Amino acid sequence: MLTPPRTVIRREAGLYALERALQRRGFRYVAGADEAGRGACAGPLVAAAVVLPEGRRGEIDGLADSKLLTPASRERIHDEVVERALAYAVVVIPADEVDARGLHVCNLAAMRRALALLTVRPEYVLTDGFGVDGLGVPGLAVWKGDRVAACVAAASVLAKVTRDRIMVDLDAEHPGYGFAEHKGYITAEHTAALREHGPCREHRFSYVNVAAVSGLEGRPPRSRRPLGASREEPMERSGAAGGTVGVALGEQPRPSAPVGEDVVMEGGVR
């Protein structure tokens, strides 16, 4: 029996080469998924999924891995992705849910839900770094996918910008930690603020650095969050269930013819 020829995608072929190759194989709607906030010890975990249109409309000037872009460039590209995408979805997992369910479980669940919320059903899914099962369509985990595939890069920008905006808002609610600057990641300034003020309800008590300053490091990670440290009011929900908060959905007209706990990650901008 004849097998189809193997397709080789070279890195130097550019950010759109992988999607174009899949589209030539008949997978018209290729979705990318990525997350932001995995390494932060405060604030939510945010995942996004994006389906870009075929052809030149899906090519966004300056699109790249969100970690390589300036804040101004991310904001501009975020708005272009929202305008041009055939479909996009963003899902937010609050810090208390990360503590209750575990980081990796929440990470997979958030990407799976973002993909499920897409109003254009993907025919193929690309994810950054590790695979997400249970999608019902073929998929591929791509190493450094946000630097290889345009749809994954677009998802990384939506996730990063959404999370950064949330952290700026949380800075006003919880002054003294510097959330607007370091976005909840572990920096010298954040560590000093934690030691001075102790953790607030937006911190992840399952992380060892937060547990250490709260005096709870001797307890199992999922039981460290004090009873009064959960959200007093649930975040606004949009078509979400099970504690996962869907905060953005979008669709453009269709063309005619989705680490475990007890970790400390130094620095990071993701």
Short mmCIF file of C-alpha atoms in Angstrom, two decimals:
data_model
loop_
_atom_site.label_atom_id
_atom_site.label_comp_id
_atom_site.label_asym_id
_atom_site.label_seq_id
_atom_site.Cartn_x
_atom_site.Cartn_y
_atom_site.Cartn_z
CA MET A 1 0.00 0.00 0.00
CA LEU A 2 1.30 3.42 -0.93
CA THR A 3 1.77 5.94 1.85
CA PRO A 4 1.67 9.71 1.34
CA PRO A 5 5.05 11.38 1.00
CA ARG A 6 6.57 12.73 4.18
CA THR A 7 6.34 16.49 4.60
CA VAL A 8 9.45 18.18 5.96
CA ILE A 9 9.03 21.68 7.39
CA ARG A 10 12.28 23.56 7.78
CA ARG A 11 12.54 26.17 10.52
CA GLU A 12 13.90 28.73 8.09
CA ALA A 13 10.73 28.38 5.99
CA GLY A 14 9.01 30.88 8.26
CA LEU A 15 6.23 31.15 10.81
CA TYR A 16 3.42 30.23 8.40
CA ALA A 17 5.01 27.21 6.70
CA LEU A 18 3.63 24.54 9.03
CA GLU A 19 0.03 25.76 8.77
CA ARG A 20 0.29 26.13 5.00
CA ALA A 21 1.60 22.57 4.71
CA LEU A 22 -1.29 21.24 6.79
CA GLN A 23 -3.77 23.23 4.71
CA ARG A 24 -2.31 21.76 1.53
CA ARG A 25 -2.95 18.33 3.05
CA GLY A 26 -6.64 19.20 3.48
CA PHE A 27 -6.68 20.53 7.06
CA ARG A 28 -8.26 23.87 6.32
CA TYR A 29 -8.86 25.08 9.88
CA VAL A 30 -5.67 24.77 11.91
CA ALA A 31 -5.90 25.93 15.53
CA GLY A 32 -3.02 26.91 17.77
CA ALA A 33 -3.14 26.88 21.59
CA ASP A 34 -0.78 28.30 24.18
CA GLU A 35 -0.78 29.57 27.77
CA ALA A 36 0.63 32.37 29.89
CA GLY A 37 1.38 32.43 33.60
CA ARG A 38 2.61 28.89 34.14
CA GLY A 39 5.73 30.08 35.94
CA ALA A 40 4.13 32.88 37.95
CA CYS A 41 3.47 32.47 41.67
CA ALA A 42 0.59 34.96 41.65
CA GLY A 43 -2.35 35.64 39.39
CA PRO A 44 -4.29 33.39 37.04
CA LEU A 45 -3.23 30.91 34.42
CA VAL A 46 -4.50 32.02 30.99
CA ALA A 47 -4.86 29.89 27.86
CA ALA A 48 -5.87 30.93 24.37
CA ALA A 49 -6.72 29.21 21.11
CA VAL A 50 -6.75 30.82 17.66
CA VAL A 51 -7.71 29.82 14.11
CA LEU A 52 -6.19 32.18 11.57
CA PRO A 53 -7.60 32.48 8.03
CA GLU A 54 -5.77 31.06 5.03
CA GLY A 55 -3.77 33.28 2.75
CA ARG A 56 -2.58 36.81 3.24
CA ARG A 57 -5.39 37.79 5.60
CA GLY A 58 -3.94 35.39 8.14
CA GLU A 59 -0.47 36.94 7.92
CA ILE A 60 -0.01 39.51 10.69
CA ASP A 61 2.92 41.88 10.45
CA GLY A 62 5.39 41.35 13.28
CA LEU A 63 3.67 38.26 14.71
CA ALA A 64 6.07 36.28 16.89
CA ASP A 65 6.34 34.48 20.20
CA SER A 66 4.85 36.88 22.75
CA LYS A 67 8.00 36.68 24.89
CA LEU A 68 10.02 38.22 22.06
CA LEU A 69 7.74 41.22 21.60
CA THR A 70 7.62 44.56 23.37
CA PRO A 71 4.44 45.36 25.35
CA ALA A 72 3.38 47.88 22.69
CA SER A 73 3.89 45.33 19.90
CA ARG A 74 1.94 42.71 21.81
CA GLU A 75 -1.00 45.09 22.24
CA ARG A 76 -1.03 45.94 18.52
CA ILE A 77 -0.75 42.31 17.43
CA HIS A 78 -3.39 41.27 19.97
CA ASP A 79 -5.89 43.64 18.38
CA GLU A 80 -4.99 42.46 14.87
CA VAL A 81 -5.40 38.81 15.84
CA VAL A 82 -8.82 39.56 17.36
CA GLU A 83 -9.83 41.41 14.18
CA ARG A 84 -8.54 38.87 11.66
CA ALA A 85 -8.97 35.48 13.33
CA LEU A 86 -11.66 33.15 12.06
CA ALA A 87 -12.18 32.25 15.72
CA TYR A 88 -10.42 32.76 19.05
CA ALA A 89 -11.09 31.96 22.68
CA VAL A 90 -9.37 32.87 25.94
CA VAL A 91 -9.83 30.99 29.21
CA VAL A 92 -8.73 32.14 32.69
CA ILE A 93 -8.01 29.80 35.60
CA PRO A 94 -7.89 31.69 38.94
CA ALA A 95 -5.06 31.12 41.42
CA ASP A 96 -7.28 29.28 43.89
CA GLU A 97 -8.23 26.75 41.22
CA VAL A 98 -4.57 26.23 40.34
CA ASP A 99 -3.99 25.45 44.03
CA ALA A 100 -6.98 23.11 44.23
CA ARG A 101 -6.41 21.11 41.04
CA GLY A 102 -2.68 21.42 40.37
CA LEU A 103 -0.85 23.48 37.77
CA HIS A 104 -0.40 20.89 35.04
CA VAL A 105 -4.00 19.67 35.29
CA CYS A 106 -5.24 23.25 35.02
CA ASN A 107 -2.89 23.97 32.13
CA LEU A 108 -4.23 21.07 30.07
CA ALA A 109 -7.83 21.81 31.04
CA ALA A 110 -7.51 25.49 30.09
CA MET A 111 -6.10 24.75 26.62
CA ARG A 112 -8.64 21.98 26.05
CA ARG A 113 -11.49 24.33 27.00
CA ALA A 114 -10.17 27.19 24.87
CA LEU A 115 -10.06 24.86 21.87
CA ALA A 116 -13.56 23.55 22.63
CA LEU A 117 -14.92 27.11 22.78
CA LEU A 118 -13.75 27.98 19.26
CA THR A 119 -16.75 28.76 17.09
CA VAL A 120 -14.94 27.37 14.05
CA ARG A 121 -14.22 23.70 14.71
CA PRO A 122 -10.52 23.04 14.10
CA GLU A 123 -9.52 20.17 11.84
CA TYR A 124 -5.98 20.04 13.22
CA VAL A 125 -4.49 21.41 16.46
CA LEU A 126 -0.97 22.65 17.16
CA THR A 127 0.08 23.11 20.78
CA ASP A 128 3.20 24.57 22.33
CA GLY A 129 5.53 22.07 23.95
CA PHE A 130 3.25 19.20 24.96
CA GLY A 131 0.20 17.48 23.58
CA VAL A 132 -3.40 17.90 24.72
CA ASP A 133 -5.52 14.78 24.41
CA GLY A 134 -9.27 14.40 24.16
CA LEU A 135 -9.72 16.90 21.33
CA GLY A 136 -11.39 14.61 18.80
CA VAL A 137 -9.14 15.88 15.99
CA PRO A 138 -5.51 15.18 15.09
CA GLY A 139 -2.88 17.35 16.69
CA LEU A 140 0.82 17.89 17.13
CA ALA A 141 2.86 19.16 20.07
CA VAL A 142 5.52 21.46 18.66
CA TRP A 143 8.71 22.29 20.55
CA LYS A 144 8.82 26.08 20.89
CA GLY A 145 5.61 26.13 18.89
CA ASP A 146 5.10 29.85 19.49
CA ARG A 147 8.26 30.42 17.40
CA VAL A 148 7.36 27.88 14.70
CA ALA A 149 3.61 28.16 13.99
CA ALA A 150 1.70 31.39 13.44
CA CYS A 151 -1.52 30.19 15.09
CA VAL A 152 0.39 29.18 18.24
CA ALA A 153 2.22 32.54 18.27
CA ALA A 154 -1.14 34.30 17.93
CA ALA A 155 -2.52 32.29 20.85
CA SER A 156 0.53 33.16 22.94
CA VAL A 157 -0.05 36.87 22.32
CA LEU A 158 -3.74 36.69 23.28
CA ALA A 159 -2.92 34.77 26.46
CA LYS A 160 -0.06 37.05 27.44
CA VAL A 161 -1.88 40.34 26.81
CA THR A 162 -5.03 39.12 28.59
CA ARG A 163 -3.03 38.02 31.61
CA ASP A 164 -0.95 41.21 31.73
CA ARG A 165 -4.12 43.30 31.72
CA ILE A 166 -5.53 41.22 34.58
CA MET A 167 -2.33 41.67 36.59
CA VAL A 168 -2.44 45.46 36.11
CA ASP A 169 -6.00 45.45 37.49
CA LEU A 170 -4.92 43.25 40.40
CA ASP A 171 -2.12 45.69 41.18
CA ALA A 172 -4.76 48.32 41.95
CA GLU A 173 -6.64 45.85 44.19
CA HIS A 174 -3.52 44.63 45.97
CA PRO A 175 -0.99 47.48 46.05
CA GLY A 176 2.47 46.87 47.43
CA TYR A 177 3.34 43.72 45.47
CA GLY A 178 4.20 45.32 42.13
CA PHE A 179 1.90 43.10 40.07
CA ALA A 180 1.76 45.70 37.28
CA GLU A 181 5.53 45.46 36.82
CA HIS A 182 6.49 41.80 37.28
CA LYS A 183 3.04 40.35 36.49
CA GLY A 184 3.23 37.86 39.35
CA TYR A 185 6.52 36.24 38.37
CA ILE A 186 9.29 35.66 40.88
CA THR A 187 11.58 38.67 40.93
CA ALA A 188 13.70 40.17 43.69
CA GLU A 189 11.11 42.92 44.19
CA HIS A 190 8.24 40.44 44.35
CA THR A 191 10.13 38.23 46.81
CA ALA A 192 10.84 41.24 49.05
CA ALA A 193 7.17 42.28 48.95
CA LEU A 194 6.08 38.76 49.87
CA ARG A 195 8.36 38.78 52.87
CA GLU A 196 7.13 42.19 53.96
CA HIS A 197 3.39 41.81 53.40
CA GLY A 198 2.83 38.07 53.22
CA PRO A 199 0.77 36.55 50.38
CA CYS A 200 -2.61 37.88 49.26
CA ARG A 201 -5.49 35.83 47.89
CA GLU A 202 -4.09 36.16 44.33
CA HIS A 203 -0.93 34.22 45.25
CA ARG A 204 -0.58 30.49 44.57
CA PHE A 205 -0.14 28.87 47.96
CA SER A 206 0.82 25.56 46.34
CA TYR A 207 4.12 27.16 45.28
CA VAL A 208 6.94 26.65 47.76
CA ASN A 209 8.06 30.29 47.87
CA VAL A 210 4.53 31.46 48.77
CA ALA A 211 4.05 28.62 51.26
CA ALA A 212 7.36 29.50 52.93
CA VAL A 213 6.37 33.09 53.74
CA SER A 214 2.88 32.00 54.83
CA GLY A 215 4.22 29.38 57.24
CA LEU A 216 2.39 26.58 55.42
CA GLU A 217 5.32 24.86 53.72
CA GLY A 218 4.90 21.74 55.90
CA ARG A 219 1.44 21.01 54.48
CA PRO A 220 0.64 19.18 51.22
CA PRO A 221 0.50 21.67 48.32
CA ARG A 222 -3.23 21.40 47.66
CA SER A 223 -4.14 22.03 51.31
CA ARG A 224 -2.01 25.12 51.86
CA ARG A 225 -4.46 27.81 50.78
CA PRO A 226 -6.09 29.36 53.88
CA LEU A 227 -9.88 29.38 53.94
CA GLY A 228 -10.00 33.16 53.66
CA ALA A 229 -7.63 33.30 50.70
CA SER A 230 -10.11 32.26 48.02
CA ARG A 231 -11.94 34.78 45.88
CA GLU A 232 -14.76 36.51 47.72
CA GLU A 233 -16.73 36.84 44.50
CA PRO A 234 -16.46 34.68 41.36
CA MET A 235 -15.06 36.25 38.22
CA GLU A 236 -17.44 36.99 35.41
CA ARG A 237 -18.20 33.85 33.46
CA SER A 238 -18.95 33.51 29.79
CA GLY A 239 -20.06 30.10 28.62
CA ALA A 240 -17.77 28.41 31.12
CA ALA A 241 -18.23 25.59 33.59
CA GLY A 242 -16.46 23.81 36.39
CA GLY A 243 -14.69 26.85 37.75
CA THR A 244 -13.00 27.71 34.48
CA VAL A 245 -13.68 31.29 33.46
CA GLY A 246 -14.11 32.01 29.76
CA VAL A 247 -13.39 35.69 29.29
CA ALA A 248 -13.24 36.19 25.56
CA LEU A 249 -14.77 34.60 22.53
CA GLY A 250 -14.60 35.82 19.00
CA GLU A 251 -15.55 34.82 15.48
CA GLN A 252 -15.13 36.41 12.11
CA PRO A 253 -17.29 35.40 9.12
CA ARG A 254 -16.24 32.04 7.76
CA PRO A 255 -14.86 31.99 4.19
CA SER A 256 -17.29 30.59 1.66
CA ALA A 257 -16.19 27.48 0.10
CA PRO A 258 -8.06 22.27 22.89
CA VAL A 259 4.88 21.00 35.94
CA GLY A 260 3.12 20.05 38.64
CA GLU A 261 2.65 21.67 42.02
CA ASP A 262 5.20 22.64 44.59
CA VAL A 263 7.56 24.39 42.22
CA VAL A 264 9.48 27.60 42.11
CA MET A 265 10.47 29.00 38.72
CA GLU A 266 12.98 31.79 38.75
CA GLY A 267 12.14 34.88 36.73
CA GLY A 268 10.49 34.27 33.39
CA VAL A 269 8.29 36.43 31.24
CA ARG A 270 5.74 33.98 30.07
#
